[in-house]
Short mmCIF file of C-alpha atoms in Angstrom, two decimals:
data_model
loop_
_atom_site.label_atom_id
_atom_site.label_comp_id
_atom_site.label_asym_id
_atom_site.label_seq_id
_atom_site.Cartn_x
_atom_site.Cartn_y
_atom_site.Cartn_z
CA UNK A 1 37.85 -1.59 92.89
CA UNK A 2 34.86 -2.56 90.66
CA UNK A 3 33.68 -6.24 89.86
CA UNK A 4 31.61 -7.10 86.66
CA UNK A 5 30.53 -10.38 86.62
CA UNK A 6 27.94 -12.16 84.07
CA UNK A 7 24.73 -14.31 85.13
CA UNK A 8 24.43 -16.40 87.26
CA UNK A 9 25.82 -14.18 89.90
CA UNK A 10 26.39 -17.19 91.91
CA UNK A 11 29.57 -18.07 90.42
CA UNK A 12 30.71 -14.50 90.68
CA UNK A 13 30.06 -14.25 94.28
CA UNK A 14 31.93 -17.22 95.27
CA UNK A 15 35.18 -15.26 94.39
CA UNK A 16 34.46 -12.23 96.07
CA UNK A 17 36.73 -12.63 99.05
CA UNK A 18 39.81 -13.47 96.73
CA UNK A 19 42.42 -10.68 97.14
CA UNK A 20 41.59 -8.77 94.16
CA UNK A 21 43.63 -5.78 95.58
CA UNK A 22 47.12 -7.83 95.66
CA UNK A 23 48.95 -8.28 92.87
CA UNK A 24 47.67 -11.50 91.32
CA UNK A 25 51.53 -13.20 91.08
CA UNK A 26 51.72 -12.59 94.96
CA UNK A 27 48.92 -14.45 95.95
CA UNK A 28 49.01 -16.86 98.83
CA UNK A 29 49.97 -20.07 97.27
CA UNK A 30 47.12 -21.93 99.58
CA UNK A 31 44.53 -20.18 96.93
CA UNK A 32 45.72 -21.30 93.75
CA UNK A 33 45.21 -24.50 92.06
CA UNK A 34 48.32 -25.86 90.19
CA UNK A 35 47.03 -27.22 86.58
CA UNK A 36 48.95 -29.99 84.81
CA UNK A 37 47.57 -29.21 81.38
CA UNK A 38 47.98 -25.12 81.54
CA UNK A 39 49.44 -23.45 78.57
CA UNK A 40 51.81 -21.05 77.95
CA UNK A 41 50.90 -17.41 78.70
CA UNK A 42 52.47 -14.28 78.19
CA UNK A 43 50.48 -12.66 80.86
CA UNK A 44 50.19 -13.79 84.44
CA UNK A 45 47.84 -16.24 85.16
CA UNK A 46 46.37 -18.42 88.06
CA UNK A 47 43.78 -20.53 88.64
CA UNK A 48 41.50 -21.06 91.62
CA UNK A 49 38.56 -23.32 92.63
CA UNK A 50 35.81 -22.79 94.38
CA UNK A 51 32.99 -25.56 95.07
CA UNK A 52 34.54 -27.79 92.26
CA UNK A 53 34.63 -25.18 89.58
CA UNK A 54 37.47 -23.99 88.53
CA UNK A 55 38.35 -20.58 87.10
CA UNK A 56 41.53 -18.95 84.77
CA UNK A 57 42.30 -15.74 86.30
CA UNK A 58 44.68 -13.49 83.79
CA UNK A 59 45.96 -10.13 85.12
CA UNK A 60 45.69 -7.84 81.73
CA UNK A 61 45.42 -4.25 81.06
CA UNK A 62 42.01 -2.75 81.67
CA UNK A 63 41.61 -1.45 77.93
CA UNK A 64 42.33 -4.88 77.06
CA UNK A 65 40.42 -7.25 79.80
CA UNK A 66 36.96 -4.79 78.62
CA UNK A 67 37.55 -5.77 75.50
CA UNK A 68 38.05 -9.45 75.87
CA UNK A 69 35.29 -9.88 78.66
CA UNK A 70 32.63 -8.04 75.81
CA UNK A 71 33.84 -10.39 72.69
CA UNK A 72 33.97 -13.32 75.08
CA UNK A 73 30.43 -12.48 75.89
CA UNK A 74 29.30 -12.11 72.65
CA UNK A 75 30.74 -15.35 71.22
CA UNK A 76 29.21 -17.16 74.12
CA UNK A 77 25.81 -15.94 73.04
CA UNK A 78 26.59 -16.99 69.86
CA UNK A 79 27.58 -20.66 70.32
CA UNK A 80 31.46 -20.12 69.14
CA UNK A 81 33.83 -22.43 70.58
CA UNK A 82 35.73 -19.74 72.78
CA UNK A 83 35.93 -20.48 76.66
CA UNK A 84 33.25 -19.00 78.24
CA UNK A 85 33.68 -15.54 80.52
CA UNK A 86 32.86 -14.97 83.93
CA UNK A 87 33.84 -11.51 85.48
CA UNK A 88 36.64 -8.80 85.46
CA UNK A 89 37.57 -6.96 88.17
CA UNK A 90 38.73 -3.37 87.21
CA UNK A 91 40.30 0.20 89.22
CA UNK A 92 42.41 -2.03 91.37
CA UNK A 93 44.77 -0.10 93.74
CA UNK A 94 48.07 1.29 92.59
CA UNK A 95 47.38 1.61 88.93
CA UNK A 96 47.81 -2.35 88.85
CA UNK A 97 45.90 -4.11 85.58
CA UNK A 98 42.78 -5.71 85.73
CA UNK A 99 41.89 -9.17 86.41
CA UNK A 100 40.27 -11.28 83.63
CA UNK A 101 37.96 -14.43 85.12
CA UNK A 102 36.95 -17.45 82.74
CA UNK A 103 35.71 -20.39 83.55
CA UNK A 104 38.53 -23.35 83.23
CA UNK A 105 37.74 -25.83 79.56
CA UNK A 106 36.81 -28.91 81.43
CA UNK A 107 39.19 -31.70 79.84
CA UNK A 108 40.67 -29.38 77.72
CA UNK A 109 44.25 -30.25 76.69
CA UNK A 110 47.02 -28.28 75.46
CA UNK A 111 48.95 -28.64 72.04
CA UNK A 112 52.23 -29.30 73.77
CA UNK A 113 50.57 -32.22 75.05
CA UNK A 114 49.10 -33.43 72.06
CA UNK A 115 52.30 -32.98 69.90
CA UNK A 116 54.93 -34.62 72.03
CA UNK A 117 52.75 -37.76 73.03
CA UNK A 118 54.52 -40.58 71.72
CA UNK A 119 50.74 -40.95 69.23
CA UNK A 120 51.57 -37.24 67.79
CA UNK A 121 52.91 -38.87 64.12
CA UNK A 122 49.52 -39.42 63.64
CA UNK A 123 47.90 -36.78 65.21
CA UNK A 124 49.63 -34.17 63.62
CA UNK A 125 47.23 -33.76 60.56
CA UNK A 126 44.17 -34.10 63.04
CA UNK A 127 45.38 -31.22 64.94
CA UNK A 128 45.70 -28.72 62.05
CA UNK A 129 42.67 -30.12 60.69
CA UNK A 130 40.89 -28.80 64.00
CA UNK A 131 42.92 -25.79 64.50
CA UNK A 132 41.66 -24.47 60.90
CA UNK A 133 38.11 -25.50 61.49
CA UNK A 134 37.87 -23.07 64.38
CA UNK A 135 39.78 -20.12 62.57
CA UNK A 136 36.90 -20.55 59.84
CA UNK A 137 34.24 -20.64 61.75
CA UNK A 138 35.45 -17.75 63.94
CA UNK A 139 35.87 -16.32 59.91
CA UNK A 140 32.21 -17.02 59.37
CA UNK A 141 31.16 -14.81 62.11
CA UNK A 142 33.39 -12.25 61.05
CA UNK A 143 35.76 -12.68 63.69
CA UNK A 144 39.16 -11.42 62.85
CA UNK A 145 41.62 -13.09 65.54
CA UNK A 146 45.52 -11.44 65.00
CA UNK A 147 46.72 -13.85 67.06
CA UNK A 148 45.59 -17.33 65.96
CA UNK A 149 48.24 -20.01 67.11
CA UNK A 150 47.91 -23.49 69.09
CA UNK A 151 49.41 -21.47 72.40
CA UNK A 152 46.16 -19.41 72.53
CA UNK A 153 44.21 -22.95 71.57
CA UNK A 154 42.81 -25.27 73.62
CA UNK A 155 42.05 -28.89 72.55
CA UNK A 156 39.04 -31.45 73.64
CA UNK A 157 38.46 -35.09 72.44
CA UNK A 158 35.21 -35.59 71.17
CA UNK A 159 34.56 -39.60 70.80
CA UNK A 160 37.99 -39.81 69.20
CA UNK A 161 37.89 -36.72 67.37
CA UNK A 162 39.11 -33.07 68.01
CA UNK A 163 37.18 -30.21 69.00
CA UNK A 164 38.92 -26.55 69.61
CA UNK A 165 38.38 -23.85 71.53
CA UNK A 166 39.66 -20.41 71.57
CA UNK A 167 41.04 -19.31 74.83
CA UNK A 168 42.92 -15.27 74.19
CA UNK A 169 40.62 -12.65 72.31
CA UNK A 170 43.06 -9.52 73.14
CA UNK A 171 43.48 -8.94 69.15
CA UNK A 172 40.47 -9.93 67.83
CA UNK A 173 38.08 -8.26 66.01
CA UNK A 174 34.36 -8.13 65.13
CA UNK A 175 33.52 -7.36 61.92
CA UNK A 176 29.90 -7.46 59.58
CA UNK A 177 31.37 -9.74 57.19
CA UNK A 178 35.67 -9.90 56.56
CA UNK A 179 37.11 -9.26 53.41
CA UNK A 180 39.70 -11.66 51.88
CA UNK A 181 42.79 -9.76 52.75
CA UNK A 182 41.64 -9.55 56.19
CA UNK A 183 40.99 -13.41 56.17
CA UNK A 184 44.71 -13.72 54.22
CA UNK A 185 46.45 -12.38 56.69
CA UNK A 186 45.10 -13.77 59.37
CA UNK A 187 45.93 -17.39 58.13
CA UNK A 188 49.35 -15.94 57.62
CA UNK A 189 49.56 -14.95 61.12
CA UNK A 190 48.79 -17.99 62.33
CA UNK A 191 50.94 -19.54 59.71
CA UNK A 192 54.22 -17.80 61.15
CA UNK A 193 52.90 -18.30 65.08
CA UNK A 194 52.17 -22.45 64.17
CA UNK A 195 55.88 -22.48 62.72
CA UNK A 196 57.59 -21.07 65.42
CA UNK A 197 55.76 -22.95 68.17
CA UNK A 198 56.57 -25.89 66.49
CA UNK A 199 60.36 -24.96 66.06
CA UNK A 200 60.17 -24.51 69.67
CA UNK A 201 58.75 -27.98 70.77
CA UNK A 202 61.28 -29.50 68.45
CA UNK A 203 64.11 -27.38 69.95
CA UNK A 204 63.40 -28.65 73.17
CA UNK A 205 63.36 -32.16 71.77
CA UNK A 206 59.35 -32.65 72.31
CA UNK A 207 58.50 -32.77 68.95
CA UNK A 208 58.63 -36.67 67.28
CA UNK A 209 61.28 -37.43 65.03
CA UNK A 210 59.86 -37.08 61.40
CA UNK A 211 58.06 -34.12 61.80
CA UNK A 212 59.06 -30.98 60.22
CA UNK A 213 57.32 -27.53 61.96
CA UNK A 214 57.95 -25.83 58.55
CA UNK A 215 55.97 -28.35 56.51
CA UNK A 216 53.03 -28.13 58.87
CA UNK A 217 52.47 -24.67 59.42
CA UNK A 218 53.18 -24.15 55.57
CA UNK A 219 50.36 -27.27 55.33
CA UNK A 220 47.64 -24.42 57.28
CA UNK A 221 46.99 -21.88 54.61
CA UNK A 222 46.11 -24.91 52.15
CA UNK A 223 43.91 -26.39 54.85
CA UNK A 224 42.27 -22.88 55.46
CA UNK A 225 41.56 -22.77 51.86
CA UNK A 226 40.18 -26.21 51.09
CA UNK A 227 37.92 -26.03 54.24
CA UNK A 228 36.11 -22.36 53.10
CA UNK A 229 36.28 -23.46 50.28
CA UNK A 230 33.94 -26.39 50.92
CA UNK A 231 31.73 -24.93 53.50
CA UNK A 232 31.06 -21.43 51.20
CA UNK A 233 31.22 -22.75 47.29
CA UNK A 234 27.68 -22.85 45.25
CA UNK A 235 26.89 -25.79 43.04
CA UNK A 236 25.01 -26.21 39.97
CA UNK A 237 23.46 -29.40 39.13
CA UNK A 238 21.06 -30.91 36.80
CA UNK A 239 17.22 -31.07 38.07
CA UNK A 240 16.74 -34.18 38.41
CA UNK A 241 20.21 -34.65 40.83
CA UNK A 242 18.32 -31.87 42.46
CA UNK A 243 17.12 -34.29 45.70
CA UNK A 244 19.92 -35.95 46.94
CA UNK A 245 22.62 -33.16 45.84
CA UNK A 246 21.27 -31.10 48.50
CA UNK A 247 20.97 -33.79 50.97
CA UNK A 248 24.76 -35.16 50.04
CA UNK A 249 25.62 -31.28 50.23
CA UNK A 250 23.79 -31.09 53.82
CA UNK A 251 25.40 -33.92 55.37
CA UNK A 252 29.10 -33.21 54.37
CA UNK A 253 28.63 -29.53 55.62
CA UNK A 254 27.50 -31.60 58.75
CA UNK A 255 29.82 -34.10 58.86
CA UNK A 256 32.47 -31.79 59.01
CA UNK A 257 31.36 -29.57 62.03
CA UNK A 258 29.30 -26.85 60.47
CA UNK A 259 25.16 -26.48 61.22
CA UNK A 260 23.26 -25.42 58.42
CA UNK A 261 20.83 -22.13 58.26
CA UNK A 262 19.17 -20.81 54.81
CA UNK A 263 19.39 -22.85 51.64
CA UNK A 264 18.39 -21.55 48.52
CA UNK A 265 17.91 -23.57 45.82
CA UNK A 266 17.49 -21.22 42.37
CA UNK A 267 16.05 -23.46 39.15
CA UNK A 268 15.84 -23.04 35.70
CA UNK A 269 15.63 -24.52 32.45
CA UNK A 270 19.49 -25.16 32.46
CA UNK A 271 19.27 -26.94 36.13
CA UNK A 272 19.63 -25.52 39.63
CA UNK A 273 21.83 -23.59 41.90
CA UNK A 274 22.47 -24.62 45.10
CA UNK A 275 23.44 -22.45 47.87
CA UNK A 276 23.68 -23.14 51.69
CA UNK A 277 24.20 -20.47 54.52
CA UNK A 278 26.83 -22.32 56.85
CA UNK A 279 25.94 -21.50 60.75
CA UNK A 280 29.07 -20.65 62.38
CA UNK A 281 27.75 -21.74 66.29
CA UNK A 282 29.10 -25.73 67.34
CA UNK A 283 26.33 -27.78 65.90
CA UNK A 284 23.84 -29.05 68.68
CA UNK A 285 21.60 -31.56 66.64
CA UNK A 286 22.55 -34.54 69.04
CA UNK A 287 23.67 -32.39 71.95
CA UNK A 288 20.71 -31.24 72.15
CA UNK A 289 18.55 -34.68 71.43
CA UNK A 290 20.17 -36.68 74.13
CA UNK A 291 19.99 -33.94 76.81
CA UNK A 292 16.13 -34.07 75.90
CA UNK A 293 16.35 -37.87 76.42
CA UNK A 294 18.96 -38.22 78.94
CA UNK A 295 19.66 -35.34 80.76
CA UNK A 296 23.24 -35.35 79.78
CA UNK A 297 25.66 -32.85 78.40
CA UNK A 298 28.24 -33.84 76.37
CA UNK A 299 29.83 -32.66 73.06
CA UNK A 300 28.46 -33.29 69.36
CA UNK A 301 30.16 -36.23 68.42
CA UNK A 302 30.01 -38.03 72.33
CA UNK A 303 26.11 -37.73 71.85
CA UNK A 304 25.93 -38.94 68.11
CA UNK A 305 27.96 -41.75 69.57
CA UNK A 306 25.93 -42.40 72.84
CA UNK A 307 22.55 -41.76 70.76
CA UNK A 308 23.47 -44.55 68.34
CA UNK A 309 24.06 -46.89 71.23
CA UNK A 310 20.66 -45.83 72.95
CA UNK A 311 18.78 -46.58 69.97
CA UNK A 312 20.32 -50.20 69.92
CA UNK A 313 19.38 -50.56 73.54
CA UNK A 314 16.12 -49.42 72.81
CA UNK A 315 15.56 -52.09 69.96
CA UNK A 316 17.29 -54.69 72.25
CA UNK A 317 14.59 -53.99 74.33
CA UNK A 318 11.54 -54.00 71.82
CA UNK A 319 12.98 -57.28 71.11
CA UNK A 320 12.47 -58.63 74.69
CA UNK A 321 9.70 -57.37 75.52
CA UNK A 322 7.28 -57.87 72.10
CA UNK A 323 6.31 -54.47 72.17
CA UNK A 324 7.33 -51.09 71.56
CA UNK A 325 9.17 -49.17 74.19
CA UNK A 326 9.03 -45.34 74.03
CA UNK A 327 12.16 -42.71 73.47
CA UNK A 328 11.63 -41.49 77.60
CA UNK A 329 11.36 -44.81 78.77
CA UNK A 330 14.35 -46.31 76.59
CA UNK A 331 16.59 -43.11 77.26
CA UNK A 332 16.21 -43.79 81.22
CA UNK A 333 16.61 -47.01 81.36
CA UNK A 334 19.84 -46.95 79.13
CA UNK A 335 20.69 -43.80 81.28
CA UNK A 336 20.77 -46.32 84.26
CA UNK A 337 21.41 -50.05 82.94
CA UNK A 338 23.87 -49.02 80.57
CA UNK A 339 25.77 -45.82 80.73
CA UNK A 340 26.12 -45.27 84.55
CA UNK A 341 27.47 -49.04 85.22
CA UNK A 342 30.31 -47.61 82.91
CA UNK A 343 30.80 -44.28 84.58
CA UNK A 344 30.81 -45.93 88.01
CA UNK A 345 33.38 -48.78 87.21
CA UNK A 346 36.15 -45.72 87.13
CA UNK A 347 38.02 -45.82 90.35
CA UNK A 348 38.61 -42.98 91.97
CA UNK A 349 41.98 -42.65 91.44
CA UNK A 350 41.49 -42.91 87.71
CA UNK A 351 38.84 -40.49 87.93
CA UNK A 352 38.92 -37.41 85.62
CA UNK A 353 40.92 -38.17 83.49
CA UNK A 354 38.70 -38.50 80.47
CA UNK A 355 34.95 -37.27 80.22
CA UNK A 356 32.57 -39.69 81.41
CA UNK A 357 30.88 -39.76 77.64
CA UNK A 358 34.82 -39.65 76.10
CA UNK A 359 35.22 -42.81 78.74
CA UNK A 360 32.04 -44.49 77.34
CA UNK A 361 32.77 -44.01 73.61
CA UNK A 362 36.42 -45.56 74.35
CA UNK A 363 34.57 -48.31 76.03
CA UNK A 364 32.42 -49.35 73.34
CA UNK A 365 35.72 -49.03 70.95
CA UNK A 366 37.47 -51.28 73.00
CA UNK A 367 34.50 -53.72 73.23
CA UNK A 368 34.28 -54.25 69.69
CA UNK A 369 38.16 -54.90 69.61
CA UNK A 370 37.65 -57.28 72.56
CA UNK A 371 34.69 -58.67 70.77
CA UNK A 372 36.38 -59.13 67.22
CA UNK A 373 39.48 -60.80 68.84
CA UNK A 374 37.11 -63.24 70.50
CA UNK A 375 34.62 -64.21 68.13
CA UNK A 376 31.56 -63.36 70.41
CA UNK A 377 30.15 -60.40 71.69
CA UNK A 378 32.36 -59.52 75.03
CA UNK A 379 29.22 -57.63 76.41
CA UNK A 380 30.10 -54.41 78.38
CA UNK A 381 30.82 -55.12 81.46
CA UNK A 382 33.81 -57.16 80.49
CA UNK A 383 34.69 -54.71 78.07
CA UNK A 384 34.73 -51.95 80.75
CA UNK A 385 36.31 -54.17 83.21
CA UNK A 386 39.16 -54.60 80.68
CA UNK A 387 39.43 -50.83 79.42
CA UNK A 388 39.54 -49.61 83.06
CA UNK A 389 42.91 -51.51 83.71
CA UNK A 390 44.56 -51.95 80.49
CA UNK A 391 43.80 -48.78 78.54
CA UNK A 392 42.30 -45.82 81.20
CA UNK A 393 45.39 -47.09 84.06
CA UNK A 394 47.63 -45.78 81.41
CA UNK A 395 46.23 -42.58 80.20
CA UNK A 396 48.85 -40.08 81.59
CA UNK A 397 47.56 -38.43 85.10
CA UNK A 398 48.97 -35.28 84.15
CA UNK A 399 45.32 -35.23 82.03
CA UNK A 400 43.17 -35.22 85.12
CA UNK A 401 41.03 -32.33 84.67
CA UNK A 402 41.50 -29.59 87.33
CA UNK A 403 37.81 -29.54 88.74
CA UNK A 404 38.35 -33.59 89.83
CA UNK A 405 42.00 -32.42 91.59
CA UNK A 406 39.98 -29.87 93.37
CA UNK A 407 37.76 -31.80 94.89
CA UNK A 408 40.11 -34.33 96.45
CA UNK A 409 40.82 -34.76 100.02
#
């Protein structure tokens, strides 16, 4: 047998004595980890943990599983939203398949989920919405998937929003740049996999009454087309519009997901032409800005949330003190005063079951409810007290994420 693992070998090495040589649906129960929100797979798959982390393991023929482990790589690298590859292991005994490692989507959920919550009526549009926004940016980097569909989809909130994540690259493709027949059928694909997963769910009576699975896969290609539509058109526009046209043209590329790399703006006597090269990695402006002020890592729109409520703490304390506080001092101190008195207040049987910044953001929703209803300002420790055990108590368990279920006694 051969292992092929990528950096840091540490992780790698912890599942070295697994029992790569057995059959991977006959291993000892006592390894496994049994994960409320798994999907459906066509393959067999397990998960283990090891030291709190907690890895997908999907047996898969070797052709395959080489294939996968390099794209999953490579989109890694690249800053897609795929889950991110550890290892295969490969010539296993007996002419059995190989063994494809990832590392498990940390509060990651799955569309069954999603869809047959009793909030789904509502949800429905913001789940397409997401699911199309990852097929185009996959598009951008001339990614051709053949198997798009919300089984091989993963889902994470992101301060109320949705943010997806590929999970299965068997079928896909890498490609300098994809033509529009190669894009076309690829929405249709997905199109025709949406429908019939939906058909399914509503089959077994998990899908809420009022929603048809015809109307909403037939919604996708429309969605596709709007969204690359947006994120890839040129506009022309008189000179004098020229300043805030490109800045209103930077922040809606922004506000809907995409980072921005080249613009070119072409002038003339007749006006100017405006075009913008759309990035296709997760944007990272305020991911990367809070880290640098915090030390935390959380998604894009959990740190545009936090950082706006950092900067209020930080003029809160200006105001108290009479004189200016710097960015290093402010992000500590809000690090400690005001986000970890939140984190902490989760007991630990509520634990895990939304991020810690997902947890926060919710928080500071619910204090402004709190504080509306009221007529004052709440504050946030009341705020927390009362999300804790009216809103977190009765966010289904089944949503704890696996690395938290690990590590219990």
């Amino acid at each position: 047998m051969r292992y092929l693992f990528r950096p840091p070998g540490t992780d790698g090495a912890r599942l070295l004595a697994l029992p790569w040589d057995q059959p991977l649906e006959e291993w000892d129960p006592e390894l496994l980890l049994e994960v409320p929100q798994r999907g459906i797979s066509r393959h067999v798959v397990r998960f283990v943990a090891e030291q709190g982390a907690v890895f997908a393991l999907k047996e898969i023929a070797e052709p395959l599983a080489r294939h996968e482990y390099a794209l999953l790589g490579e989109f890694e690298a690249e800053g897609l939203p795929a889950v991110s590859v550890l290892g295969i292991c490969v010539d296993r005994p007996r002419g059995q398949d190989a063994i494809l490692v990832t590392r498990y989507l940390e509060y990651s959920m799955s569309y069954r989920y999603l869809f047959s919550r009793p909030s789904a009526r509502q949800s429905v549009d913001q789940l397409m919405d997401t699911l199309v926004v990852l097929l185009v940016r996959l598009h951008l980097a001339g990614v051709f998937w053949g198997d798009c569909s919300l089984s091989n989809t993963l889902f994470r909130l992101d301060a109320g929003a949705l943010a997806a994540h590929l999970v299965d690259a068997e079928t896909a493709e890498r490609h300098p740049r994809l033509s529009r027949g190669q894009r076309g059928y690829d929405v249709d694909l997905a199109r025709e996999r949406v429908g019939a997963e939906l058909l399914d769910l509503q089959f077994g009576e998990l899908l809420p009454a009022g929603v048809d699975p015809i109307e909403v896969a037939d919604s996708l290609p429309l969605r596709y087309e709007s969204l690359w539509e947006e994120v890839n058109r040129e506009e022309a526009f008189r000179a004098e519009e020229q300043r805030y046209r490109v800045a209103e043209r930077l922040r809606r590329l922004n506000d809907l997901g995409f980072d921005v790399g080249e613009v070119e703006l072409v002038t003339s006597d007749e006006g100017a032409r405006l075009r913008v090269e759309t990035r296709v990695s997760a944007p990272g402006q305020h991911r990367r800005e809070l880290f640098r002020l915090t030390g935390l890592e959380v998604q894009e729109n959990q740190a545009r949330r936090l950082l706006n409520d950092l900067r209020t703490y930080r003029a809160y304390l200006e105001q108290k003190s009479g004189a200016p506080v710097s960015e290093a001092v402010a992000g500590s101190r809000w690090l400690s005063e005001v986000y970890q008195p939140v984190v902490d207040a989760i007991p630990p049987e509520l634990a895990g079951r939304l991020a810690p910044a997902e947890v926060f953001h919710e928080v500071l929703e619910h204090r402004w409810f709190l504080s509306e209803r009221a007529g004052r300002d709440v504050g946030t420790t009341e705020a927390t007290r009362s999300y804790v055990n009216n809103v977190l108590a009765a966010t289904p368990e089944e949503l704890t994420t696996p690395s938290v279920i690990a590590t219990r006694p």
